[in-house]
PDB file of C-alpha atoms in Angstrom:
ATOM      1  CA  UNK S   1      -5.935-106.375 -54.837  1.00 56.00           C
ATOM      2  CA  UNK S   2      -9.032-107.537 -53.087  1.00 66.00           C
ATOM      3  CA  UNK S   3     -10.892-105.541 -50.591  1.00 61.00           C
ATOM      4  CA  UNK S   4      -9.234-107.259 -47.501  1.00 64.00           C
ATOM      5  CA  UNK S   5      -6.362-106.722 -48.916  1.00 68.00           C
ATOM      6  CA  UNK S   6      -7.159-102.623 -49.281  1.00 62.00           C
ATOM      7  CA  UNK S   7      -8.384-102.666 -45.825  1.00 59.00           C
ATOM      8  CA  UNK S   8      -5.444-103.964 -44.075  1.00 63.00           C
ATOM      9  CA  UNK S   9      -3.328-101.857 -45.968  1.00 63.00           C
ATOM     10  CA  UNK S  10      -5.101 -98.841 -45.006  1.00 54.00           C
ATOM     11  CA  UNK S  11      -5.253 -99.562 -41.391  1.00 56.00           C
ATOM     12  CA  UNK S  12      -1.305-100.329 -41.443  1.00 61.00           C
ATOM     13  CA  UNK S  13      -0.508 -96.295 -42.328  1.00 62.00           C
ATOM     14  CA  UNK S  14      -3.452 -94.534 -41.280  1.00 63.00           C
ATOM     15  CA  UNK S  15      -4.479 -92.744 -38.351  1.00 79.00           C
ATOM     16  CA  UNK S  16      -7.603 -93.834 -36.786  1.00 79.00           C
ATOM     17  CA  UNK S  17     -10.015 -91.613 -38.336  1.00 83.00           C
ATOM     18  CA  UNK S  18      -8.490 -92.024 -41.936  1.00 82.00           C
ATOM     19  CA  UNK S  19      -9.122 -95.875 -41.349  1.00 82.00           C
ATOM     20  CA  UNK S  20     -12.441 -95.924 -39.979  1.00 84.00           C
ATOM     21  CA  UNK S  21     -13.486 -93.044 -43.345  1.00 87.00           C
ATOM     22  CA  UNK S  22     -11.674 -95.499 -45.812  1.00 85.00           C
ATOM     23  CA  UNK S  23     -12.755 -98.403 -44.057  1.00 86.00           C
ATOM     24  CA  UNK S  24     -16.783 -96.785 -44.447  1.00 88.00           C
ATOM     25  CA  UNK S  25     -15.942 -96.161 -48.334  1.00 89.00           C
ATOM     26  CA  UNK S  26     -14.508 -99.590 -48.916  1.00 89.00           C
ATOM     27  CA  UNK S  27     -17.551-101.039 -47.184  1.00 89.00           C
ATOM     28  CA  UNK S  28     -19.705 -99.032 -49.326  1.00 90.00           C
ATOM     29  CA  UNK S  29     -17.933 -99.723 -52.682  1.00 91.00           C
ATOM     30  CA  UNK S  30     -18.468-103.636 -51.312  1.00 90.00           C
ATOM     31  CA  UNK S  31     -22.418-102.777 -50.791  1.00 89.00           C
ATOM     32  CA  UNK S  32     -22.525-101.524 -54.047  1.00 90.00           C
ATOM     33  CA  UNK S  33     -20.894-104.408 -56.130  1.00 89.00           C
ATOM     34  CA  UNK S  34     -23.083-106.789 -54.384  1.00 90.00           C
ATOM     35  CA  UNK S  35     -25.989-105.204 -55.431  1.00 88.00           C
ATOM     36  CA  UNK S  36     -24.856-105.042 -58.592  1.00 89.00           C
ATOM     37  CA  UNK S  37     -23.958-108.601 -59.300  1.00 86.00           C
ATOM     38  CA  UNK S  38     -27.337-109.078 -57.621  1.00 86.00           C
ATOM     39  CA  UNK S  39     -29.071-107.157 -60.746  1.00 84.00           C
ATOM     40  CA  UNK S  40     -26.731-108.509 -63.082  1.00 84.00           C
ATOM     41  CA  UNK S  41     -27.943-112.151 -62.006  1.00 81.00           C
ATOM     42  CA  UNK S  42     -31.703-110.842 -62.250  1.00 81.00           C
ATOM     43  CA  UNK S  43     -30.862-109.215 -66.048  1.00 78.00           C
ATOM     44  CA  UNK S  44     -30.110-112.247 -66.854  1.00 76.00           C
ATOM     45  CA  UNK S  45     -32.541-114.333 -66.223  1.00 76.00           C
ATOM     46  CA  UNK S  46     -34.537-112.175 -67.046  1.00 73.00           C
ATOM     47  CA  UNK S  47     -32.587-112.255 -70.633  1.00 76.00           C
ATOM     48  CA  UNK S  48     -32.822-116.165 -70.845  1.00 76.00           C
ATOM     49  CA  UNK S  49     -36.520-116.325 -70.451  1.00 77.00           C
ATOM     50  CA  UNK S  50     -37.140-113.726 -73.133  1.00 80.00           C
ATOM     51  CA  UNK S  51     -34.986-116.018 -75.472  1.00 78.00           C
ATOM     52  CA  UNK S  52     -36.786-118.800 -74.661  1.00 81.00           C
ATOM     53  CA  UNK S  53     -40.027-117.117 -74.959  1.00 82.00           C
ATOM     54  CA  UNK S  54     -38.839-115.318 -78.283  1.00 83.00           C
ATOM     55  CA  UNK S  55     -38.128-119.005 -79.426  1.00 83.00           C
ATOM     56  CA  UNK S  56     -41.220-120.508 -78.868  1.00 86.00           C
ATOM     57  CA  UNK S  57     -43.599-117.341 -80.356  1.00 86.00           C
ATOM     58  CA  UNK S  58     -41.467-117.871 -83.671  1.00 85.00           C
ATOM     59  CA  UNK S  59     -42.207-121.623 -83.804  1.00 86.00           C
ATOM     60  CA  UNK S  60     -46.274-120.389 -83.252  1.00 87.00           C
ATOM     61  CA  UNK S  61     -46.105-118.094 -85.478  1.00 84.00           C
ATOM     62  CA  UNK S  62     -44.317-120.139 -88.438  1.00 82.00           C
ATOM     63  CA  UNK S  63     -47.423-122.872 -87.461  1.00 83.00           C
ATOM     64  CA  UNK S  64     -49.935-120.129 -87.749  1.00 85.00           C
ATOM     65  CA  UNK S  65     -48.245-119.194 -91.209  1.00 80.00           C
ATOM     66  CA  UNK S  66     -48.331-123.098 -92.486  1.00 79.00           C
ATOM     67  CA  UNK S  67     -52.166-123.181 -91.507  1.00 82.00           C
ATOM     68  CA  UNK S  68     -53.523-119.534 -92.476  1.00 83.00           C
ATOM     69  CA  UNK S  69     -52.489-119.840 -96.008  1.00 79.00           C
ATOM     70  CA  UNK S  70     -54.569-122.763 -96.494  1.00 77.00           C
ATOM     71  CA  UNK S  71     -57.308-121.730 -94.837  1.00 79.00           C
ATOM     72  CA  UNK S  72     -57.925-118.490 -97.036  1.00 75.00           C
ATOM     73  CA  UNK S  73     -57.510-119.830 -99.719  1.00 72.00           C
ATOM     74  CA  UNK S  74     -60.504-122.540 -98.929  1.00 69.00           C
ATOM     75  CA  UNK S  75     -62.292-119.775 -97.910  1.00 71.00           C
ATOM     76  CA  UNK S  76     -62.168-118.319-101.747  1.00 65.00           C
ATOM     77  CA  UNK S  77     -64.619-120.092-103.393  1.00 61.00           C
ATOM     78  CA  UNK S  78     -66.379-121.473-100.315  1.00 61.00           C
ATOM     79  CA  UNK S  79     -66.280-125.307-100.853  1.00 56.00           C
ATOM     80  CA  UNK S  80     -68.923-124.454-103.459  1.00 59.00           C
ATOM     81  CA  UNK S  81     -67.360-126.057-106.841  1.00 57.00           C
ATOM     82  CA  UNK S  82     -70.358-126.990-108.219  1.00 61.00           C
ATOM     83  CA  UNK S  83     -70.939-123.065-109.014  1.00 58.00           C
ATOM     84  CA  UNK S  84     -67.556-121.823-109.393  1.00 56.00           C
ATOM     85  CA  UNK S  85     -67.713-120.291-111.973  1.00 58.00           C
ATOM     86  CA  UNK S  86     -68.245-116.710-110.235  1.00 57.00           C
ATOM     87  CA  UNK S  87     -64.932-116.698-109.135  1.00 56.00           C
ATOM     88  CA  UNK S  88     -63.734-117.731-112.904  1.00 58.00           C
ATOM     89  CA  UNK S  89     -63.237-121.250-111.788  1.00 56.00           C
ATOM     90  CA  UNK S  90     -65.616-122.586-113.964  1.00 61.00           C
ATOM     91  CA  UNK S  91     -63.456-125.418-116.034  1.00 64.00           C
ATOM     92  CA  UNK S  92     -62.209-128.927-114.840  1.00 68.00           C
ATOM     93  CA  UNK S  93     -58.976-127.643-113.900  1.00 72.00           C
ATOM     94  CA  UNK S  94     -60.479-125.229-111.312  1.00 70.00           C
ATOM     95  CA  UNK S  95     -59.606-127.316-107.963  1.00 71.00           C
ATOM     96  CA  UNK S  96     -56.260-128.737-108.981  1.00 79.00           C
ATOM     97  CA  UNK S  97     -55.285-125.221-109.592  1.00 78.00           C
ATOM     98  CA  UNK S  98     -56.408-123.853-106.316  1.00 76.00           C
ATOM     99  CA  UNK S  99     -54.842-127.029-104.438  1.00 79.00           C
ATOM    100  CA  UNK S 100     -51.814-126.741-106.384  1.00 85.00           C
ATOM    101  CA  UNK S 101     -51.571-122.994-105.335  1.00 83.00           C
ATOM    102  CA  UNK S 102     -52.284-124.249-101.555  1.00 81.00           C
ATOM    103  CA  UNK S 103     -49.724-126.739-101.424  1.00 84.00           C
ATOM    104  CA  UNK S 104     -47.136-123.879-103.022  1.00 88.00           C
ATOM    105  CA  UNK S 105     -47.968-121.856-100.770  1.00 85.00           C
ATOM    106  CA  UNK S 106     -47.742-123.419 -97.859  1.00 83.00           C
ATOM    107  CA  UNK S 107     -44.737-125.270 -98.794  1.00 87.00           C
ATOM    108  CA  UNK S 108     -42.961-122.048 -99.699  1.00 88.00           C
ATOM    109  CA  UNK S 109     -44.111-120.871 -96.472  1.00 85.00           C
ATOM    110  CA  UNK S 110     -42.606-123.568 -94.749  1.00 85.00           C
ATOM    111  CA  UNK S 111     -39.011-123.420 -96.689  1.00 88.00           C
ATOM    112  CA  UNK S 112     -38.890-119.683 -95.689  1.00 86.00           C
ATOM    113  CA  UNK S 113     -39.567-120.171 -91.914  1.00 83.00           C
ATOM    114  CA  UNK S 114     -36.976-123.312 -91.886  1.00 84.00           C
ATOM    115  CA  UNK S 115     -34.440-121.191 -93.577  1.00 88.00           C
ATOM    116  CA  UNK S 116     -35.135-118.551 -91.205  1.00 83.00           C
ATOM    117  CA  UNK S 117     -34.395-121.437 -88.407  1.00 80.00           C
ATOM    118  CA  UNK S 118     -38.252-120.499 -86.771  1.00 76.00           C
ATOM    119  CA  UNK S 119     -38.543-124.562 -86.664  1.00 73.00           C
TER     120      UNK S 119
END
């Protein structure tokens, strides 16, 4: 039953001032559901930019992951391999081992984030 359809029944077996009360509360209940669909429409938009906005700061963060983890570990030994061997990275091995655990690393990192679907 739409709202037309309420009013026109109500003026059909009403006296005058019963109509023009029901009339008043049907216009009201009318007021009311457009402002309501009006708030509904700004929820969600409001909804579909947060998505959005919840997409992207997953992608920057999953970056920021991929290039942090490389970036402390070059700051361990501070480029410095001649003298190394004050962090215990004093045989040949030294910076294939700390590469090696880079490249892990990040790669890991990046398997995790694309299984998490943050890229």
């Amino acid at each position: 039953m739409t709202i037309n359809t309420a009013i026109n029944t109500a003026t059909t077996t009403a006296t005058a001032e019963e109509q023009d009360r029901a009339l008043a509360v049907l216009h009201e209940i009318r007021d009311e559901l457009r402002d309501f669909n009006k708030d509904m429409d700004r929820l969600n938009s409001l909804t579909e930019d947060q998505v959005k906005s919840t997409v992207e700061n997953r992608k920057l963060t999953a970056l920021t992951l991929m290039f942090v983890i490389p970036s402390t570990f070059a700051a361990i030994p501070g480029a410095n391999f001649e003298h190394l061997n004050e962090y215990g990275f004093d045989n040949f091995f030294a910076l294939p081992a700390l590469l090696g655990t880079v490249l892990a690393a990040s790669l890991g990192t990046f398997v995790f984030v694309k299984k998490k679907g943050w890229l």
